[in-house]
Every structure is written in structure tokens, then in C-alpha cells.
Amino acid sequence: MWRRLLLKGTTCLLQVAAPRFLHQRHLSSLCVRLLTQRFLHRPPEAPCGLQLWDKGYFLTHSGTRAYKKDAKSTVEFPVSPITVTDIKQYLRSKDIPFYDGYSCLHIPSIFVDTSAKNDSFNLFVDKTTGQFLCKDTLVEGSWEDLQDCLEVMQKEEQDFLSPHVLLGYPESVEEQEERERELREVQRIWSSSVPFTDLPEDEAQLIKTMFQITKVSNATLKKFGVRLFKPTKSLVFPWFGGPDSSLKGLKLLSAQQSTDTEKVIYNEATVPKCYSYYNLFGLPLVGRMDSEVVLTGHELDTLAVSQATGLPSVALPRGVSCLPPILLPYLEQFKRVTLWLGGDIRSWEASKIFSRKLGLRRCSLVRPGEYRPCPVEALSQGKNFSHIIKSSIPAAHKSIVSFKQLREDVYGELVNTDQVAGVKWTRFLELNRILKGHRKGELTVFTGPTGSGKTTFISEVALDLCMQGVNTLWGSFEINNVRLAKIMLTQFAMQRLEENLEQYDYWADKFEELPLYFMTFHGQQNIKTVLDTMQHAVYMYDINHVIIDNLQFMMGQENLSVDKFAVQDHIIGAFRKFATNSSCHVTLIIHPRKEEDDRELQTASIFGSAKASQEADNVLILQEKKLVTSPGRRSLQVTKNRFDGDVGIFPLDFIKSSLTFSAPVKGKLKLRKVAAKPENEEVEMAAKKEEVKKEKVEKAAKTTKTPRAVKNPATGNESMQK
């Protein structure tokens, strides 16, 4: 409908009500989202206020419940994935000049008057997704939207279009009020914040000591516009954006001392919410002619880099967890990008992933190490920033390397063994003992008897990791997303919300903050479609963990004339390749072959050929010993662990009220150890046992009935009767 109306010459149209699914979606971007098939979505975001729990200060939104959601956090997967070759061919067919950038194609903006363009290529088209952004007008949309606009220009013989040609769904009253509340909240916090230059010297030094930024000067803080919000003793980092460089949002950072270590723990809160917060902190200070930038994972690191080197530096809005593709056009001008995201292994892994989006040939990575900590620590330790940045490693690598190139990587793994092991589970400590952690780039095969609770168990395992910041994508082909989300929300709240409906909004608001996404597939699906969707999600949201439930639902769409085992081997090989190339952990649920009910499953019990267990890095089996009079006893067995070879089994207890599995109390499993007794004490105990036996025999003799004589009235003779 959108394309047909545009071709009729209508350039300002299509104001329709937002479609209602399970939840009403809030499409607040400028472009009209075409009602095409959508393969991915996240749980909708309800309005939630800024909460700094450790300080006891709350900035919350009150009002009625709403199920609105920003369009930027909704994955819209195109029906037919676009390629950069298709984009270039189309632009050539329309005689549109373009410049091939690092991650985007640059074309002249079609939303700016030709007299004001100045031959600038300020409209950026993402090479991977086709999404476009005009930096002059901030108009954005999909590749289909851009095609529609170009068709209209050609049809009506226009030189440019109005920026308002692409309309979104109209906001409801609640949505308008929410947006206005956010703007008022931003202005209130900013106006009540105090610049560091206006603070007394002793108070400013105390705040700097609290955040461990004593070496950062007041001039640097003033340059970046950093202020102090006294009610929560939080640093305020502003977000200036748009053509008029207006204040669009804020990030508040509070600090507290760790009880275990001397390190400072930072707590962040943003207005608007984090999934609508796209601030490249430090970008307004970057000049148009700057060709080099240092990309950091934290605002404090950007302050340190700028002060120590004078180089342009910007901080990612979500740290090492995600690099939103919508920010890539703002980084296109730089010929050299140095990624210095932190001082741990997770930052190092994120640097390698982000460099693929930015373009490998222009990126260099600062390898974490003893002499290369995060920038703010390097500043406090007096490190040489110029030497650290010059010694950064090119992101592009050759197909063949020697040990000289691998030497530092090997040393880093030896020094940081705990970090290399991956993210630890908080609910399954025994799983940490065996697998050591959850690592990127691995393939886990999980199986168990029918009806044993495979989906319920793996959902809690994935939820545990997601709560620690692991970006998760669920592909549930067996049960629908509503039911799966209900299971995970119950596990998240650790209680039956049916019986506590007054707490639903509280837990739902917290659950929405998790980096959790769902595929909208259900039933049998084609493997290529699933892999394309997974690849799209990895690019858009930096997914670290994909769960496929289950393998058998992807085999029905393949060629029926091909051997089913060959089809399964092909699918497993495709997932193995995806996990390695995308540096993403894939958990694949496979049903076992039919076994006797009283037999435990083994690695050979996995359905299909041996390729599943051969390709997998980890093999997990949910064992169930069925009982007649009570629920079956469940245990988790690890039969393969490629990381360090440890295998084992541990019992599980299923708590029905919260749908969770937890390891039972150890006291129930172990026999009590009895201390050794001396020999004389053993003799006395043996004598006491003998006396007890004699007393029992005597009591038994007394209680037995003795025979007595009974006189028969007929014969007069006596007979013995017991």
C-alpha cells in the first residue's frame, strides 16, 4: 500500500493506527515501518523511570500501564535479505552517485534542497541491512523506504523531498505524555546539576576520589560538559544531538566501593531508557577534518584519552555489550579507529567483534594487559598513552600466522584463566565446576527424554546468563513465544505471578531491561531462513548466545528425497560454522532416539549420526529416573567438554512454584562421616549389643502363649489347647 500510494504522487500520507498484537507497539521513528513479515522481536518495553537504587533516589514515571515500544529496539528482518551488490546496482540504475565507505555507502541527501547540498554525501546506506540515515535532517528508514522515495522523485521529476515525507504512526496520549515527562526529567536533572568549576575545591576533589578520576582536570570535565548531580552524588554526561545540537538525554553514573576488592563499582542510568539512548559521548567535540578517533567503552575512559593525548575520542552508549548499527554513519569520516574498550578479556573480544562492523582495514585494537589497563586506570598510573595507542594491533589478519603473532594471545589466556573460561552461572554452581563458564564461539548440544523439562531447564540456564549481560536470541519452534516468555518471567521472579498479580508490573519492568530477543518462527522452518535471521540479529544487536529448540523442526523443510541423517549433518555443520565465524555461542536442543525407559541416555543416544557429538564443544544430557509413586529424579550430565575435558553429573531439584531447577542441598547427598572409635570403646559397644539382644529374646519368650489344659465335656478327658 505504501509503494502504491507513493507512486500515485502522494508525498505526505499514511497515518494509521498502530497494529495491535499481544502488546501495542510504539513506532516512534520518522519512517513508516512496512507491514512485512517480521522474524524477530523483543519483549516490549514499558515506561520505566530512572532508578539509582544504591542512593535511595528514585526518578520514576507514574501512570497507567502501557505496552509501548520504540521501533529502534524491534528487529525488522527483510523478506529477502539485501546485499551491497544489489544496492549499488540499484543506485547506478537511478544515476545516483555514491561513495563506497567502510560500513556504509555515501550518497547525496535527497531530503535537502539541491542549492544547499554543497556536493556533500550526507546520506548513509548501511551495506549490510540497507538502512539509511541522513545526517543533515536525521531522517532514517529501511532500504525499501529509500527505494520508494527515489521512485517518487523520478515519477514527479523532483530534485528533493521534504524530510516529513516519511511519517510514523501517530502517538497516543499516553505516549506523548511519556515523551514529555522524559524531556522534563532531562531538563530538571540538567538544570539542577552543578559544573565542577562551580564546586568548592575540597568537594570536587572528594567526588573525583570517589570515582577514581583525581588525575582528570576540571578543564577536561568542563570541555565535555560533565556535571555533578548532588542528590545522588552522580556524574551527569549530556547527550547533545540533532541539527540544533539540543539536549536529548543524559547518563547518570554513581560509584560505590566493592566489599571484596578495592575496585569501584559503577552504576549507570539513562534518560531516556537505555534502548533509546544513542549517545556517542564526545562526538560534538570532533572536528569535520579529524581522521583518527579512539573508541572507548566508558565515558570516563574518553575523558582520560582526550586529556592525555588530545586525540578525538568517543564512548559507546552501551559499553562493550553492543554497537548499534545506527551509530556507524557517525564514525564513517575516520580513516583510523583505535578500539580501547577496557582492560579485561570481555573488552578484547568485543573489540574484535565491533571491528568487523567498522571495517577491519581501518581498525586497530589495544590488547588488554598488565601495561595496558583501561584508559582511566592508565591515566592514574601515569602510563604513556601515545606508546599504548601506537602499539595497538591491526584488526585485519592473514590466513596463516606464526607463533609470533599468537604469542601475546597465549600469554593473555594464561594470565586471565578465569576470564577466558567465560561467563559464570549464578544459579548452577556445579555447572561452573565442570564447564568452567559460558564461552563465545562454541556449540553446545543438549538432549533429554521427552517430557523431562528440556525447554524449561535450558530457559533458566539462558536466563541466568542473560541477567549477566549476555545478549540472547531465542528460537523456539516447539512452543510459542508467549508461553516461553511466561516461563522465563516466572523463573526471573522466582514465584508464581498468577497468585501475585499486583507484582506483575514490577517484575515485567525489570524483565524488559534484559538483552533478550525472540525469533517469531513457530513450527517447521528452513535452515537458510533461520541462519539469515541469526546473522541479522548478530549484526544488529551483537547477540552472544542463540538457543535453537529444536533441531528436528528444521529438518521437515528440507528436500524429502535426501537422507534425513545427511540433512541433519548439513544443519549441524551450518550451526557449527555460524558459531565460529560469528563468535556466538549456539545451544542446539536435539531429541534423543527412542530408548528403554529404565536406561540412562548416553552421547550415542542423540538422534542422528555421530556428527552432532563430534562437532559440539559441549554435550549436556538431562537424565530422568522415572518413579511410580513420586516425580522422577533429574540430574544433568556433562559428557563432553572440549575446553578442559572435565565431565560429570550432578542432581537437580525442580521447584514447580517457580519453574526453576536448583542443585539439592549437599547434606542430603553425602553420607555422614563417622569418627573412628578406640578399641576398648568398640568392645564395650559390642557387649551392650549382646545385652540388648538377650533382652529382646527374653521379652519374646514372655509374650508367647503357653499351652493350657482344657477339659472336654463330652468325654471328660483333658486336651492341650494353645
XYZ file of C-alpha atoms in Angstrom:
722
model
C 0.000 0.000 0.000
C 2.867 2.334 0.852
C 4.554 1.876 -2.513
C 1.293 2.142 -4.467
C 0.269 5.411 -2.810
C 3.709 6.922 -3.276
C 3.683 6.100 -6.971
C 0.391 7.989 -7.263
C 2.278 11.109 -6.255
C 1.210 11.355 -2.635
C 4.230 12.548 -0.694
C 2.765 13.081 2.766
C 0.414 10.329 3.789
C -0.325 7.110 5.641
C -1.309 7.933 9.181
C -2.758 4.746 10.530
C -3.311 3.338 13.992
C -0.567 1.190 15.391
C -1.288 -2.502 14.801
C -2.291 -4.409 17.890
C -0.689 -7.734 18.537
C -0.174 -9.155 22.002
C 1.127 -5.731 23.004
C 0.640 -2.427 21.244
C 3.840 -1.391 19.527
C 5.059 2.178 19.613
C 6.628 3.144 16.273
C 8.214 6.469 17.064
C 10.849 6.751 14.336
C 10.302 9.039 11.390
C 9.864 6.317 8.813
C 6.785 4.242 8.158
C 7.528 0.653 9.029
C 6.243 -1.540 6.216
C 3.878 -4.259 7.358
C 6.119 -7.023 6.082
C 6.860 -10.307 7.727
C 8.820 -9.779 10.942
C 11.056 -12.563 12.089
C 12.437 -11.134 15.328
C 11.056 -9.198 18.255
C 11.908 -8.448 21.841
C 9.591 -8.263 24.810
C 8.001 -4.801 24.668
C 9.359 -2.049 26.842
C 7.053 -0.452 29.325
C 7.866 3.032 30.544
C 10.156 2.872 33.477
C 11.875 5.609 35.396
C 15.437 6.191 36.304
C 16.290 4.353 39.473
C 19.522 4.679 41.403
C 18.902 2.015 43.993
C 22.127 2.364 45.935
C 21.428 6.039 46.715
C 17.789 5.709 47.559
C 16.794 8.326 44.996
C 14.068 7.491 42.504
C 13.102 9.274 39.311
C 10.137 7.226 38.211
C 7.292 7.556 35.807
C 3.876 7.157 37.306
C 0.722 6.463 35.370
C -1.300 3.702 33.828
C 0.221 0.553 32.466
C 1.318 0.814 28.856
C 2.815 -1.649 26.399
C 4.604 0.757 24.102
C 7.897 0.119 22.423
C 10.367 2.104 20.399
C 10.830 0.965 16.839
C 14.608 1.030 17.099
C 14.529 -1.911 19.507
C 12.374 -4.015 17.177
C 14.228 -6.191 14.732
C 12.688 -5.907 11.297
C 14.154 -8.607 9.124
C 13.528 -8.096 5.392
C 11.673 -10.751 3.472
C 14.604 -11.022 1.047
C 17.976 -10.022 2.552
C 19.633 -7.190 0.642
C 23.269 -7.288 -0.462
C 25.671 -4.443 -1.140
C 25.808 -5.514 -4.788
C 22.030 -5.103 -5.093
C 22.236 -1.638 -3.522
C 25.000 -0.497 -5.882
C 23.199 -1.823 -8.958
C 20.006 -0.015 -7.998
C 21.810 3.291 -7.370
C 23.585 3.028 -10.729
C 20.260 2.351 -12.442
C 18.917 5.627 -10.981
C 22.099 7.555 -11.916
C 22.775 8.350 -8.268
C 26.461 8.912 -7.464
C 27.766 7.088 -4.411
C 30.947 6.760 -2.448
C 31.986 3.360 -1.070
C 32.760 3.855 2.619
C 33.882 1.459 5.334
C 30.488 0.233 6.567
C 28.111 2.454 4.564
C 27.580 3.772 1.065
C 27.549 7.589 0.902
C 25.099 9.317 -1.457
C 23.850 12.918 -1.746
C 20.906 13.549 0.552
C 17.530 13.532 -1.195
C 15.952 15.387 1.739
C 17.974 18.606 1.357
C 17.453 21.346 -1.228
C 19.906 20.973 -4.075
C 21.031 24.559 -3.630
C 22.129 23.803 -0.057
C 23.756 20.415 -0.635
C 27.255 21.709 -1.427
C 28.010 18.367 -3.119
C 28.102 16.637 0.265
C 27.390 12.929 0.563
C 25.486 13.054 3.838
C 23.015 10.215 3.336
C 24.452 6.887 4.517
C 23.181 3.458 3.455
C 24.252 0.507 5.600
C 25.971 -2.104 3.426
C 24.623 -4.996 5.480
C 20.997 -4.073 6.126
C 20.239 -1.259 3.669
C 19.057 1.029 6.483
C 19.691 4.696 5.685
C 20.314 7.833 7.721
C 20.521 11.449 6.587
C 22.847 13.284 8.970
C 21.542 16.687 7.873
C 17.882 16.030 8.703
C 18.131 12.847 10.850
C 15.635 11.121 8.536
C 16.096 7.369 8.729
C 14.377 4.311 7.324
C 14.699 0.972 5.608
C 16.083 0.230 2.162
C 12.518 -0.205 0.873
C 11.659 3.273 2.172
C 14.609 4.775 0.305
C 13.602 2.995 -2.899
C 10.059 4.346 -2.556
C 11.346 7.895 -2.117
C 13.605 7.634 -5.172
C 10.704 6.296 -7.234
C 8.567 9.256 -6.189
C 11.327 11.735 -7.086
C 11.655 10.165 -10.518
C 7.893 9.983 -11.025
C 7.255 13.604 -10.089
C 10.567 14.887 -11.502
C 11.548 16.460 -8.190
C 15.094 17.347 -7.111
C 14.487 16.608 -3.431
C 11.784 15.536 -0.989
C 10.555 17.065 2.224
C 12.043 15.470 5.357
C 8.473 14.881 6.529
C 7.618 12.632 3.611
C 8.105 9.594 5.790
C 5.525 9.558 8.546
C 5.303 7.317 11.554
C 2.289 6.127 13.432
C 0.661 8.910 15.469
C 1.473 8.904 19.144
C -1.233 8.148 21.639
C -1.945 10.486 24.535
C -0.014 8.240 26.929
C 2.980 8.153 24.578
C 3.029 11.913 24.202
C 2.824 12.353 27.963
C 5.632 9.853 28.463
C 7.896 11.627 25.971
C 7.138 14.995 27.565
C 7.866 13.586 31.025
C 11.227 12.342 29.805
C 12.115 15.724 28.348
C 11.076 17.494 31.552
C 13.083 14.985 33.568
C 16.163 15.578 31.427
C 15.850 19.328 31.780
C 15.224 19.117 35.538
C 18.275 16.955 36.190
C 20.487 19.031 33.918
C 19.392 22.362 35.367
C 19.889 21.148 38.945
C 23.333 19.698 38.174
C 26.431 21.698 39.058
C 29.553 22.138 36.873
C 32.764 21.087 38.583
C 34.180 24.571 38.210
C 31.382 25.865 40.480
C 32.096 23.344 43.252
C 34.335 24.078 46.216
C 37.783 22.640 45.630
C 37.624 20.152 48.513
C 34.196 18.857 47.437
C 35.297 18.485 43.818
C 38.387 16.562 44.933
C 36.263 14.298 47.136
C 33.961 13.456 44.205
C 36.961 12.764 41.961
C 38.424 10.454 44.589
C 35.123 8.600 44.809
C 35.152 7.958 41.044
C 38.951 7.444 40.899
C 39.436 10.295 38.439
C 41.716 12.510 40.510
C 44.025 12.967 37.502
C 41.180 14.283 35.303
C 41.282 18.078 35.336
C 38.330 20.408 35.761
C 39.112 21.825 32.333
C 38.551 18.407 30.741
C 35.287 17.942 32.636
C 34.117 21.380 31.521
C 35.147 20.689 27.929
C 32.905 17.603 27.808
C 30.104 19.245 29.804
C 30.280 16.789 32.739
C 28.383 17.914 35.840
C 27.541 16.655 39.326
C 24.015 15.764 40.406
C 24.207 16.268 44.160
C 21.056 14.411 45.352
C 22.585 11.080 44.255
C 26.240 12.203 44.044
C 26.242 11.102 40.409
C 28.214 12.323 37.424
C 25.999 13.612 34.607
C 27.074 13.049 30.991
C 24.965 15.024 28.486
C 23.710 13.859 25.091
C 23.687 16.706 22.588
C 22.379 15.822 19.138
C 20.349 16.841 16.151
C 20.872 19.702 13.709
C 20.447 22.231 16.533
C 22.674 20.291 18.992
C 19.908 20.267 21.576
C 19.956 18.272 24.814
C 18.359 14.912 24.002
C 19.245 12.818 27.035
C 21.505 12.134 29.987
C 23.516 9.359 31.554
C 23.995 9.350 35.334
C 26.919 7.455 36.836
C 27.146 6.590 40.515
C 30.035 4.811 42.260
C 30.375 2.540 45.246
C 33.252 0.627 46.808
C 33.313 -3.131 46.303
C 33.163 -5.148 49.516
C 35.505 -7.868 48.234
C 38.073 -5.795 46.364
C 39.282 -2.230 46.365
C 37.816 -1.585 42.918
C 34.986 0.851 42.318
C 31.661 -0.470 41.023
C 29.841 1.907 38.676
C 26.052 2.012 38.335
C 24.560 3.621 35.240
C 21.120 5.016 34.490
C 19.961 6.821 31.361
C 17.105 9.111 30.367
C 15.581 8.062 28.021
C 15.871 4.346 28.690
C 18.976 2.523 27.563
C 17.439 1.041 24.407
C 16.536 4.531 23.171
C 19.841 6.084 24.255
C 22.179 6.506 21.263
C 24.780 8.934 22.531
C 28.332 8.780 21.225
C 29.726 10.771 24.129
C 32.328 13.240 22.895
C 31.065 13.376 19.287
C 30.199 17.139 19.349
C 33.892 17.870 20.019
C 35.055 16.007 16.909
C 36.047 18.260 14.003
C 34.902 17.627 10.436
C 38.516 17.199 9.289
C 39.542 14.738 12.020
C 40.576 11.388 10.533
C 41.537 9.450 13.669
C 39.467 8.539 16.714
C 39.844 6.407 19.846
C 36.720 4.415 20.634
C 36.219 3.588 24.328
C 33.654 1.639 26.302
C 33.119 4.200 29.059
C 32.703 7.948 29.350
C 35.456 8.233 31.964
C 37.861 6.493 29.570
C 37.043 9.070 26.902
C 37.926 11.868 29.327
C 41.259 10.182 30.083
C 42.185 9.618 26.420
C 41.276 13.173 25.414
C 43.283 14.726 28.240
C 46.344 12.505 27.806
C 46.619 12.530 24.007
C 44.465 15.340 22.640
C 43.064 12.878 20.092
C 39.345 12.794 19.302
C 37.681 10.176 21.486
C 34.099 8.955 21.814
C 32.434 6.456 24.161
C 29.896 3.818 23.147
C 26.483 4.305 24.809
C 26.176 0.657 25.951
C 29.808 -0.131 26.579
C 31.123 -3.463 25.360
C 27.695 -5.090 25.188
C 26.556 -3.636 21.855
C 27.496 -1.323 18.991
C 24.150 -0.227 17.455
C 24.392 -0.014 13.633
C 22.523 3.319 13.725
C 25.765 4.872 15.058
C 28.002 3.663 12.211
C 27.378 6.692 9.931
C 28.818 8.998 12.596
C 32.111 7.048 12.504
C 32.489 6.965 8.696
C 34.741 10.034 8.485
C 37.615 8.382 10.353
C 40.369 6.611 8.428
C 41.814 5.082 11.588
C 39.758 3.795 14.534
C 41.551 2.590 17.656
C 39.368 0.433 19.892
C 40.433 0.684 23.538
C 37.331 -0.684 25.234
C 38.775 -1.792 28.578
C 41.310 -3.922 30.347
C 39.688 -7.363 30.511
C 39.086 -10.304 28.166
C 35.465 -9.372 27.524
C 36.550 -5.970 26.224
C 39.117 -7.640 23.989
C 36.508 -9.973 22.496
C 34.099 -7.067 21.952
C 36.858 -5.122 20.161
C 37.310 -7.916 17.629
C 33.549 -8.163 17.027
C 32.995 -4.408 16.687
C 35.925 -4.061 14.269
C 34.027 -6.247 11.785
C 31.177 -3.728 11.719
C 33.502 -0.739 11.476
C 35.719 -2.213 8.745
C 38.757 -4.328 9.560
C 41.173 -2.418 7.363
C 40.917 0.817 9.373
C 40.674 -0.625 12.904
C 43.417 -1.336 15.404
C 42.908 -2.927 18.799
C 44.555 -2.229 22.148
C 45.225 -5.616 23.710
C 44.477 -5.705 27.465
C 47.403 -6.500 29.692
C 49.367 -5.518 32.754
C 50.871 -2.499 30.986
C 47.690 -1.689 29.045
C 44.807 -1.292 31.520
C 41.652 0.676 30.753
C 42.354 4.358 29.936
C 41.162 5.838 33.239
C 43.435 3.457 35.167
C 46.288 4.115 32.760
C 45.930 7.848 33.455
C 46.038 7.336 37.233
C 49.118 5.089 36.860
C 50.920 7.558 34.625
C 51.129 5.262 31.572
C 52.353 6.503 28.204
C 49.160 6.798 26.130
C 50.959 7.522 22.872
C 53.013 4.343 23.187
C 49.916 2.251 24.025
C 47.949 3.555 21.037
C 50.880 3.201 18.620
C 51.434 -0.403 19.749
C 47.813 -1.354 19.011
C 47.308 -4.391 16.775
C 45.710 -4.206 13.299
C 42.307 -5.895 13.328
C 42.819 -7.441 9.878
C 44.867 -10.636 9.996
C 46.293 -13.048 7.466
C 45.046 -16.581 6.916
C 48.389 -18.020 8.000
C 50.172 -16.787 11.125
C 53.172 -17.854 13.132
C 53.543 -18.228 16.872
C 54.987 -14.716 16.957
C 51.506 -13.338 16.202
C 49.874 -15.727 18.672
C 52.368 -15.265 21.484
C 50.568 -12.410 23.238
C 47.189 -14.127 22.887
C 48.544 -17.266 24.542
C 50.096 -15.249 27.348
C 46.825 -13.363 27.860
C 44.908 -16.613 28.251
C 47.447 -17.920 30.760
C 47.273 -14.748 32.848
C 43.472 -14.417 32.748
C 42.394 -18.042 33.079
C 39.216 -17.168 34.962
C 38.090 -14.632 32.354
C 38.977 -16.933 29.458
C 36.712 -19.610 30.964
C 33.720 -17.380 30.180
C 30.684 -16.026 31.993
C 29.863 -17.904 35.196
C 26.386 -19.086 36.123
C 24.927 -17.818 39.383
C 22.165 -20.428 39.701
C 24.153 -23.506 38.619
C 27.403 -23.548 40.540
C 28.020 -27.209 39.729
C 27.917 -26.320 36.035
C 30.701 -23.795 36.687
C 32.733 -26.538 38.343
C 32.511 -28.785 35.272
C 32.251 -26.452 32.242
C 34.082 -23.532 33.948
C 31.862 -20.980 32.164
C 29.918 -19.953 29.066
C 32.206 -19.055 26.152
C 31.608 -17.402 22.788
C 32.094 -19.320 19.558
C 31.137 -22.718 20.984
C 28.402 -25.183 20.027
C 26.506 -26.921 22.834
C 24.278 -29.927 22.125
C 21.594 -30.532 24.750
C 19.300 -33.555 24.903
C 16.977 -35.337 27.312
C 13.944 -37.637 27.410
C 10.609 -36.418 26.127
C 8.731 -34.546 28.834
C 11.742 -34.265 31.140
C 11.751 -30.436 31.028
C 14.434 -29.657 28.457
C 12.945 -26.315 27.401
C 12.233 -25.274 30.990
C 15.761 -26.120 32.099
C 17.585 -24.507 29.189
C 15.435 -21.378 29.515
C 16.670 -20.923 33.087
C 20.270 -21.562 32.024
C 19.935 -18.916 29.294
C 18.122 -16.524 31.652
C 20.940 -16.821 34.177
C 23.436 -15.694 31.529
C 21.135 -13.010 30.131
C 20.818 -11.447 33.587
C 24.612 -11.011 33.498
C 24.554 -9.090 30.232
C 24.852 -11.897 27.659
C 22.789 -10.778 24.648
C 20.455 -13.707 23.980
C 18.344 -14.772 20.999
C 15.695 -17.484 21.452
C 14.484 -19.615 18.560
C 11.611 -21.657 19.956
C 9.933 -23.687 17.225
C 8.167 -26.037 19.638
C 6.289 -23.663 21.955
C 5.129 -20.146 21.144
C 6.887 -17.045 22.433
C 4.077 -16.029 24.788
C 4.315 -19.268 26.706
C 8.122 -19.202 26.677
C 8.183 -15.612 27.938
C 5.752 -16.582 30.695
C 8.061 -19.427 31.779
C 11.118 -17.165 31.802
C 9.309 -14.375 33.643
C 8.232 -16.866 36.319
C 11.828 -18.079 36.617
C 13.031 -14.486 36.752
C 10.620 -13.541 39.545
C 11.122 -16.901 41.335
C 7.404 -17.096 42.097
C 4.009 -17.754 40.522
C 2.820 -14.385 39.317
C -0.702 -15.765 38.804
C -1.028 -15.636 42.570
C 0.666 -12.213 42.859
C -0.712 -10.148 40.001
C -0.085 -6.921 41.890
C 3.661 -7.583 41.427
C 3.426 -8.240 37.688
C 4.301 -4.712 36.540
C 7.304 -4.565 38.853
C 8.818 -7.795 37.534
C 7.795 -7.098 33.933
C 9.583 -3.731 34.010
C 12.774 -5.362 35.269
C 12.431 -8.253 32.803
C 12.185 -5.821 29.880
C 15.627 -4.453 30.653
C 17.253 -7.796 29.815
C 19.022 -8.052 26.414
C 16.614 -10.801 25.345
C 15.180 -11.325 21.857
C 12.870 -13.923 20.294
C 12.508 -15.246 16.771
C 8.914 -15.292 15.640
C 9.259 -18.664 13.956
C 6.947 -21.485 15.019
C 6.824 -24.981 13.608
C 8.994 -26.269 10.773
C 11.418 -23.764 9.244
C 14.045 -23.666 6.533
C 17.639 -23.661 7.782
C 18.706 -20.836 5.448
C 15.961 -18.539 6.725
C 16.913 -19.281 10.325
C 20.621 -18.664 9.701
C 19.909 -15.389 7.863
C 17.816 -14.234 10.794
C 20.524 -15.192 13.276
C 23.165 -13.350 11.251
C 20.939 -10.272 11.074
C 20.420 -10.335 14.846
C 24.155 -10.671 15.490
C 24.821 -7.597 13.355
C 22.005 -5.506 14.810
C 22.221 -6.469 18.477
C 25.603 -8.192 18.937
C 23.964 -11.429 20.031
C 26.282 -13.653 22.097
C 24.015 -16.662 22.708
C 21.495 -18.331 20.381
C 19.196 -21.148 21.547
C 17.560 -23.383 18.931
C 14.671 -25.504 20.237
C 14.847 -27.833 18.441
C 16.793 -29.336 15.557
C 14.039 -31.684 14.342
C 11.765 -28.731 13.461
C 14.217 -27.586 10.780
C 14.510 -30.942 9.054
C 10.940 -31.057 7.737
C 11.503 -28.158 5.306
C 14.429 -29.787 3.550
C 14.346 -31.984 0.451
C 12.428 -35.133 1.307
C 14.405 -37.182 -1.237
C 17.613 -36.636 0.699
C 18.591 -38.938 3.533
C 17.417 -37.406 6.820
C 20.744 -38.115 8.514
C 22.561 -36.263 5.738
C 20.171 -33.323 6.196
C 20.826 -33.288 9.939
C 24.593 -33.374 9.380
C 24.277 -30.412 6.999
C 22.266 -28.391 9.546
C 24.680 -29.156 12.391
C 27.639 -28.203 10.185
C 25.925 -24.901 9.336
C 25.397 -24.072 13.023
C 28.990 -25.034 13.795
C 30.258 -22.672 11.102
C 27.959 -19.881 12.272
C 29.135 -20.178 15.884
C 32.790 -19.986 14.861
C 32.516 -17.206 12.284
C 30.151 -15.038 14.339
C 31.887 -15.628 17.675
C 28.486 -16.557 19.075
C 27.570 -19.456 21.372
C 24.883 -21.711 19.868
C 22.885 -24.070 22.089
C 21.159 -26.724 19.999
C 18.437 -28.901 21.523
C 18.150 -32.332 19.874
C 15.664 -35.038 20.799
C 17.216 -38.428 21.628
C 16.487 -41.604 19.750
C 13.996 -43.964 21.328
C 15.483 -45.765 24.326
C 14.118 -48.009 27.053
C 12.533 -46.025 29.885
C 14.788 -47.582 32.515
C 18.013 -46.889 30.616
C 20.048 -43.716 31.045
C 20.839 -41.677 27.963
C 24.368 -41.556 26.594
C 26.164 -39.471 23.981
C 25.306 -42.140 21.440
C 21.614 -41.653 22.296
C 21.491 -38.324 20.410
C 19.291 -38.663 17.349
C 21.120 -38.991 14.030
C 24.708 -39.743 13.208
C 27.772 -39.098 15.325
C 28.344 -35.673 13.709
C 26.302 -33.872 16.395
C 28.568 -35.016 19.224
C 31.707 -34.647 17.096
C 31.020 -31.031 16.091
C 29.823 -29.987 19.562
C 32.152 -28.392 22.078
C 29.854 -29.397 24.941
C 27.319 -32.209 25.238
C 24.749 -31.934 28.054
C 22.190 -34.622 28.888
C 19.201 -34.115 31.175
C 18.800 -37.533 32.833
C 15.491 -38.576 34.369
C 14.916 -41.638 36.523
C 11.182 -42.216 36.491
C 9.466 -43.376 39.670
C 5.985 -44.831 40.064
C 4.991 -43.212 43.347
C 6.714 -39.825 43.019
C 8.104 -37.414 40.415
C 11.199 -38.568 38.571
C 14.643 -37.691 39.813
C 16.502 -35.426 37.405
C 20.201 -34.817 37.004
C 22.403 -33.011 34.486
C 25.257 -34.935 32.944
C 28.115 -33.336 31.004
C 29.549 -35.989 28.701
C 31.800 -33.732 26.604
C 33.764 -30.603 27.475
C 36.269 -29.534 24.847
C 37.548 -26.607 26.933
C 39.374 -28.619 29.584
C 37.931 -32.142 29.385
C 36.141 -32.217 32.743
C 32.907 -34.203 32.703
C 30.491 -35.166 35.455
C 26.939 -35.345 36.678
C 25.032 -33.543 39.420
C 21.427 -33.809 40.666
C 18.700 -31.234 40.096
C 15.596 -30.371 42.092
C 12.609 -28.997 40.210
C 10.693 -26.307 42.092
C 7.272 -26.205 40.482
C 6.163 -22.910 42.018
C 8.979 -21.001 40.268
C 9.657 -23.466 37.390
C 13.319 -23.497 38.360
C 15.962 -26.172 38.744
C 18.480 -25.991 41.528
C 21.088 -28.327 42.908
C 19.779 -30.056 46.075
C 21.344 -29.462 49.463
C 24.652 -31.263 49.675
C 23.840 -32.729 53.079
C 21.155 -34.880 51.515
C 23.587 -36.383 49.067
C 26.600 -37.245 51.166
C 26.838 -39.944 53.819
C 27.751 -38.639 57.216
C 31.352 -39.347 58.156
C 31.602 -41.258 61.470
C 34.700 -40.638 63.550
C 36.883 -43.675 64.358
C 36.421 -45.070 67.898
C 39.139 -46.562 70.168
C 39.359 -50.367 70.585
C 38.139 -50.519 74.222
C 35.122 -48.421 73.271
C 34.376 -50.849 70.466
C 34.458 -53.783 72.922
C 32.027 -52.005 75.248
C 29.704 -51.281 72.344
C 29.780 -54.954 71.307
C 28.912 -56.038 74.890
C 25.995 -53.622 75.010
C 24.708 -55.006 71.721
C 24.795 -58.550 73.148
C 22.823 -57.453 76.232
C 20.226 -55.773 74.039
C 19.864 -58.990 72.029
C 19.339 -61.102 75.203
C 16.673 -58.701 76.498
C 14.822 -58.945 73.199
C 14.896 -62.774 73.349
C 13.560 -62.826 76.920
C 10.732 -60.434 76.057
C 9.793 -62.585 73.111
C 9.664 -65.691 75.313
C 7.372 -63.982 77.845
C 4.959 -62.739 75.254
C 4.487 -66.161 73.639
C 1.358 -68.012 74.943
C 1.992 -71.287 76.904
C -0.376 -74.301 76.249
C -3.064 -74.945 78.915
C -5.244 -77.995 79.729
C -8.907 -77.895 78.717
C -11.448 -80.482 79.857
C -13.677 -81.936 77.144
C -17.303 -82.057 78.472
C -18.244 -84.976 76.226
C -15.508 -87.441 77.179
C -14.199 -85.926 80.391
C -10.651 -86.163 79.022
C -8.235 -83.205 79.071
C -6.698 -81.908 75.829
C -3.936 -79.391 75.268
C -5.008 -76.080 73.697
C -2.885 -73.144 72.833
